[in-house]
Amino acid sequence: MLVALLAAAPFVQAQPGMSQSTEKKITVTSDIRYRDGQSQAWLLDLAEPEQLPGGGLRPAIVIVHGGGWAFGSKSDQVYRDLLISYALQGYVTISVEYRFVQEAPLPACIEDVKCAVRWLKAHADKYQVDPERIGVYGHSAGAHLSLMIGVSSDNKDLEGDGPWKEYSSRVACVAAGSPPTEIGNPASPWSEHPEWWPIGYFGKTTSPMLLLQGIDDDVVKVNLTDDFVNKMVAAGADL
């Protein structure tokens, strides 16, 4: 486990008369195990901002990396930058690894990221996190996993065999970029399990969601994202 103390200027340009001593400090702790066991994938990085004067609970963000459920890492530069950027803005931020399908088939990766959310809630007091203000962001495969956190908290079969079961994996909100909401290939064996995909859940009990989709994306098809949004809105979900 690696702990580092970082300092960086805030994301505002200095204006005339402003103090130049407004740098912000965060503590980054790498490779925290969110569950015990043989898998080396059950790790997360945590970036913690300085406590605000007067204390109080802080919001948190969970970052889930992409990579087709088969590669990628929380250490990829884009996700490392997000980890630090959000912490500098005052969020307790974690970036999560999960088992790839070559190590454990679906829905293991869904179970893992939900376990990481429960870990964060279990340690909310330690990190001064408000468990009612935890959001999730992911891109591509990470967007699918983030949406599954947001829609399937009532499906106990997807909580897996990990710890922290006394806490819910429900989150306050989800942001997802290029989100696979369903498998477009009906011949895929994954298409036989709608409970593994956001398209299998409609209703008012889902977390509020922001979906970011490129119209020229030739991997995640825009028509599938549109179909998901239309069905969720019709069911009364908060998008």
CSV table of C-alpha atoms in Angstrom, one decimal:
chain,number,residue,atom,x,y,z
A,1,MET,CA,0.0,0.0,0.0
A,2,LEU,CA,1.5,3.3,-1.1
A,3,VAL,CA,0.5,6.6,0.6
A,4,ALA,CA,1.4,9.9,-1.0
A,5,LEU,CA,0.7,13.5,-0.1
A,6,LEU,CA,0.2,15.8,-3.1
A,7,ALA,CA,-0.2,19.5,-3.4
A,8,ALA,CA,-1.6,21.3,-6.4
A,9,ALA,CA,-2.9,24.8,-7.2
A,10,PRO,CA,-6.7,25.0,-7.3
A,11,PHE,CA,-8.5,25.0,-10.6
A,12,VAL,CA,-9.0,28.7,-10.8
A,13,GLN,CA,-6.7,31.4,-12.2
A,14,ALA,CA,-5.3,33.8,-9.6
A,15,GLN,CA,-7.0,37.2,-9.9
A,16,PRO,CA,-5.4,40.5,-8.9
A,17,GLY,CA,-5.4,40.8,-5.1
A,18,MET,CA,-5.9,37.1,-4.5
A,19,SER,CA,-3.6,35.3,-2.1
A,20,GLN,CA,-1.1,33.0,-3.9
A,21,SER,CA,-1.0,30.6,-0.9
A,22,THR,CA,-4.2,28.8,-1.8
A,23,GLU,CA,-2.8,25.5,-2.9
A,24,LYS,CA,-4.8,22.5,-2.0
A,25,LYS,CA,-3.4,19.3,-0.5
A,26,ILE,CA,-4.7,15.7,-0.9
A,27,THR,CA,-3.6,12.4,0.4
A,28,VAL,CA,-3.6,9.5,-2.1
A,29,THR,CA,-3.4,5.9,-0.9
A,30,SER,CA,-2.9,3.3,-3.5
A,31,ASP,CA,-3.9,-0.4,-3.6
A,32,ILE,CA,-6.2,-0.6,-0.6
A,33,ARG,CA,-7.9,-4.0,-0.5
A,34,TYR,CA,-11.7,-3.7,-0.4
A,35,ARG,CA,-12.1,-7.4,0.3
A,36,ASP,CA,-9.8,-10.2,1.4
A,37,GLY,CA,-9.1,-13.2,-0.8
A,38,GLN,CA,-6.8,-14.6,-3.6
A,39,SER,CA,-7.8,-12.2,-6.3
A,40,GLN,CA,-5.4,-9.4,-6.9
A,41,ALA,CA,-8.2,-7.3,-8.5
A,42,TRP,CA,-9.9,-6.4,-5.2
A,43,LEU,CA,-7.9,-3.2,-4.9
A,44,LEU,CA,-8.8,0.5,-5.0
A,45,ASP,CA,-7.0,3.8,-4.8
A,46,LEU,CA,-8.3,6.6,-2.5
A,47,ALA,CA,-7.7,10.3,-2.8
A,48,GLU,CA,-8.7,12.3,0.3
A,49,PRO,CA,-8.9,16.1,0.4
A,50,GLU,CA,-8.0,18.1,3.4
A,51,GLN,CA,-10.8,18.3,5.9
A,52,LEU,CA,-12.8,21.5,5.7
A,53,PRO,CA,-12.6,23.9,8.6
A,54,GLY,CA,-15.2,22.8,11.2
A,55,GLY,CA,-15.3,19.2,9.9
A,56,GLY,CA,-18.4,17.7,8.6
A,57,LEU,CA,-19.1,14.9,6.1
A,58,ARG,CA,-17.9,15.1,2.6
A,59,PRO,CA,-19.4,13.8,-0.7
A,60,ALA,CA,-17.6,10.9,-2.5
A,61,ILE,CA,-17.1,9.7,-6.0
A,62,VAL,CA,-16.4,6.1,-7.2
A,63,ILE,CA,-14.5,5.8,-10.5
A,64,VAL,CA,-14.8,2.6,-12.5
A,65,HIS,CA,-12.4,2.2,-15.4
A,66,GLY,CA,-13.2,0.9,-18.9
A,67,GLY,CA,-11.6,-1.8,-21.0
A,68,GLY,CA,-14.2,-4.2,-22.4
A,69,TRP,CA,-14.5,-6.1,-19.1
A,70,ALA,CA,-11.1,-7.7,-20.0
A,71,PHE,CA,-8.4,-5.1,-19.6
A,72,GLY,CA,-7.7,-1.5,-18.3
A,73,SER,CA,-6.7,-0.3,-14.9
A,74,LYS,CA,-7.4,2.3,-12.3
A,75,SER,CA,-3.8,3.3,-12.9
A,76,ASP,CA,-4.4,4.4,-16.5
A,77,GLN,CA,-3.5,8.1,-16.7
A,78,VAL,CA,-7.0,9.3,-17.5
A,79,TYR,CA,-8.5,7.6,-14.4
A,80,ARG,CA,-5.6,8.6,-12.2
A,81,ASP,CA,-6.1,12.2,-13.3
A,82,LEU,CA,-9.8,12.0,-12.5
A,83,LEU,CA,-9.0,10.6,-9.1
A,84,ILE,CA,-6.8,13.5,-8.2
A,85,SER,CA,-8.9,16.2,-9.9
A,86,TYR,CA,-12.1,15.3,-8.0
A,87,ALA,CA,-10.2,15.1,-4.7
A,88,LEU,CA,-8.8,18.6,-5.3
A,89,GLN,CA,-12.4,19.7,-5.7
A,90,GLY,CA,-13.3,18.4,-2.3
A,91,TYR,CA,-14.6,14.9,-3.0
A,92,VAL,CA,-13.3,11.8,-1.3
A,93,THR,CA,-12.6,9.8,-4.4
A,94,ILE,CA,-11.9,6.1,-5.0
A,95,SER,CA,-10.9,4.4,-8.2
A,96,VAL,CA,-11.7,0.7,-8.4
A,97,GLU,CA,-10.2,-2.5,-9.9
A,98,TYR,CA,-12.4,-5.5,-10.5
A,99,ARG,CA,-12.1,-9.0,-11.8
A,100,PHE,CA,-11.9,-9.4,-15.6
A,101,VAL,CA,-14.0,-11.9,-17.4
A,102,GLN,CA,-10.9,-14.1,-18.1
A,103,GLU,CA,-10.5,-14.5,-14.3
A,104,ALA,CA,-14.2,-14.8,-13.3
A,105,PRO,CA,-17.1,-14.6,-15.7
A,106,LEU,CA,-20.0,-12.1,-15.5
A,107,PRO,CA,-21.5,-11.1,-13.2
A,108,ALA,CA,-18.3,-11.1,-11.0
A,109,CYS,CA,-17.2,-7.7,-12.1
A,110,ILE,CA,-20.7,-6.3,-11.2
A,111,GLU,CA,-20.4,-7.9,-7.8
A,112,ASP,CA,-16.9,-6.4,-7.3
A,113,VAL,CA,-17.8,-2.8,-7.9
A,114,LYS,CA,-20.9,-3.1,-5.7
A,115,CYS,CA,-18.7,-4.5,-3.0
A,116,ALA,CA,-16.3,-1.5,-3.4
A,117,VAL,CA,-19.3,0.8,-2.8
A,118,ARG,CA,-20.2,-1.1,0.3
A,119,TRP,CA,-16.6,-0.9,1.5
A,120,LEU,CA,-16.7,2.9,1.2
A,121,LYS,CA,-19.9,3.1,3.2
A,122,ALA,CA,-18.4,0.8,5.8
A,123,HIS,CA,-15.5,3.2,6.2
A,124,ALA,CA,-17.5,6.4,5.9
A,125,ASP,CA,-16.7,7.5,9.4
A,126,LYS,CA,-13.0,7.0,8.9
A,127,TYR,CA,-12.9,9.1,5.8
A,128,GLN,CA,-15.7,11.6,6.9
A,129,VAL,CA,-17.9,10.5,3.9
A,130,ASP,CA,-21.6,11.2,3.7
A,131,PRO,CA,-23.0,7.8,2.7
A,132,GLU,CA,-26.0,9.5,1.2
A,133,ARG,CA,-23.9,11.6,-1.2
A,134,ILE,CA,-21.9,9.0,-3.1
A,135,GLY,CA,-21.8,9.2,-6.9
A,136,VAL,CA,-20.3,6.9,-9.5
A,137,TYR,CA,-18.6,7.6,-12.8
A,138,GLY,CA,-17.5,5.1,-15.4
A,139,HIS,CA,-16.7,5.0,-19.1
A,140,SER,CA,-17.4,2.2,-21.6
A,141,ALA,CA,-17.4,-1.1,-19.7
A,142,GLY,CA,-16.9,1.1,-16.6
A,143,ALA,CA,-20.1,2.9,-17.6
A,144,HIS,CA,-22.0,-0.4,-17.8
A,145,LEU,CA,-20.7,-1.3,-14.3
A,146,SER,CA,-21.5,2.2,-12.9
A,147,LEU,CA,-25.1,2.0,-14.3
A,148,MET,CA,-25.5,-1.5,-12.8
A,149,ILE,CA,-24.6,0.0,-9.4
A,150,GLY,CA,-27.3,2.7,-10.0
A,151,VAL,CA,-30.1,0.4,-11.2
A,152,SER,CA,-29.7,-3.0,-9.4
A,153,SER,CA,-29.3,-2.2,-5.7
A,154,ASP,CA,-32.6,-4.2,-5.1
A,155,ASN,CA,-31.2,-7.3,-6.8
A,156,LYS,CA,-29.5,-9.2,-3.9
A,157,ASP,CA,-28.3,-11.9,-6.3
A,158,LEU,CA,-25.8,-9.4,-7.7
A,159,GLU,CA,-24.3,-8.4,-4.4
A,160,GLY,CA,-21.9,-11.4,-4.6
A,161,ASP,CA,-20.2,-13.2,-1.8
A,162,GLY,CA,-18.1,-10.2,-0.6
A,163,PRO,CA,-18.2,-8.5,2.8
A,164,TRP,CA,-19.9,-5.4,4.1
A,165,LYS,CA,-23.4,-6.8,3.4
A,166,GLU,CA,-24.9,-4.8,6.2
A,167,TYR,CA,-24.5,-1.8,3.8
A,168,SER,CA,-26.5,-1.1,0.7
A,169,SER,CA,-24.7,-0.6,-2.7
A,170,ARG,CA,-27.3,2.1,-3.6
A,171,VAL,CA,-25.7,5.4,-4.7
A,172,ALA,CA,-27.0,8.9,-5.0
A,173,CYS,CA,-26.3,9.3,-8.7
A,174,VAL,CA,-24.5,7.9,-11.7
A,175,ALA,CA,-22.6,9.5,-14.6
A,176,ALA,CA,-21.8,7.1,-17.5
A,177,GLY,CA,-19.8,7.8,-20.7
A,178,SER,CA,-20.4,5.6,-23.8
A,179,PRO,CA,-22.6,3.3,-21.7
A,180,PRO,CA,-23.3,-0.3,-22.9
A,181,THR,CA,-26.9,-0.6,-21.7
A,182,GLU,CA,-27.4,-4.0,-23.4
A,183,ILE,CA,-25.6,-6.4,-25.7
A,184,GLY,CA,-26.4,-5.5,-29.3
A,185,ASN,CA,-25.5,-9.0,-30.5
A,186,PRO,CA,-28.4,-11.3,-29.7
A,187,ALA,CA,-26.2,-14.3,-30.4
A,188,SER,CA,-23.9,-13.5,-27.5
A,189,PRO,CA,-24.5,-15.7,-24.4
A,190,TRP,CA,-24.4,-12.4,-22.4
A,191,SER,CA,-27.7,-11.4,-24.0
A,192,GLU,CA,-29.4,-14.3,-22.3
A,193,HIS,CA,-29.1,-12.4,-18.9
A,194,PRO,CA,-31.0,-9.1,-18.9
A,195,GLU,CA,-30.4,-8.9,-15.2
A,196,TRP,CA,-26.7,-8.2,-16.0
A,197,TRP,CA,-27.6,-5.1,-18.1
A,198,PRO,CA,-29.2,-1.8,-17.3
A,199,ILE,CA,-31.8,-2.5,-19.9
A,200,GLY,CA,-33.2,-5.1,-17.5
A,201,TYR,CA,-34.2,-2.5,-14.9
A,202,PHE,CA,-36.9,0.1,-15.3
A,203,GLY,CA,-38.6,2.1,-12.6
A,204,LYS,CA,-38.5,5.0,-10.2
A,205,THR,CA,-36.2,3.3,-7.7
A,206,THR,CA,-33.1,3.7,-9.9
A,207,SER,CA,-30.5,6.4,-9.0
A,208,PRO,CA,-30.5,9.6,-11.0
A,209,MET,CA,-28.4,9.1,-14.1
A,210,LEU,CA,-26.4,11.3,-16.6
A,211,LEU,CA,-25.6,9.4,-19.8
A,212,LEU,CA,-22.9,10.8,-22.2
A,213,GLN,CA,-23.0,9.3,-25.7
A,214,GLY,CA,-21.2,10.2,-28.9
A,215,ILE,CA,-23.5,10.1,-32.0
A,216,ASP,CA,-20.6,8.7,-34.1
A,217,ASP,CA,-19.6,6.0,-31.6
A,218,ASP,CA,-19.2,2.7,-33.7
A,219,VAL,CA,-18.8,0.5,-30.6
A,220,VAL,CA,-21.6,1.6,-28.3
A,221,LYS,CA,-24.5,2.3,-30.6
A,222,VAL,CA,-26.4,5.5,-30.1
A,223,ASN,CA,-29.7,3.9,-30.9
A,224,LEU,CA,-29.3,1.5,-28.0
A,225,THR,CA,-28.6,4.3,-25.6
A,226,ASP,CA,-31.6,6.3,-26.9
A,227,ASP,CA,-33.8,3.2,-26.5
A,228,PHE,CA,-32.6,2.8,-22.9
A,229,VAL,CA,-33.2,6.5,-22.1
A,230,ASN,CA,-36.7,6.4,-23.6
A,231,LYS,CA,-37.7,3.3,-21.7
A,232,MET,CA,-36.3,4.6,-18.4
A,233,VAL,CA,-38.1,8.0,-18.8
A,234,ALA,CA,-41.3,6.2,-19.6
A,235,ALA,CA,-41.0,4.1,-16.5
A,236,GLY,CA,-40.5,7.3,-14.4
A,237,ALA,CA,-36.8,7.1,-13.8
A,238,ASP,CA,-34.8,10.3,-13.0
A,239,LEU,CA,-32.5,10.9,-16.1
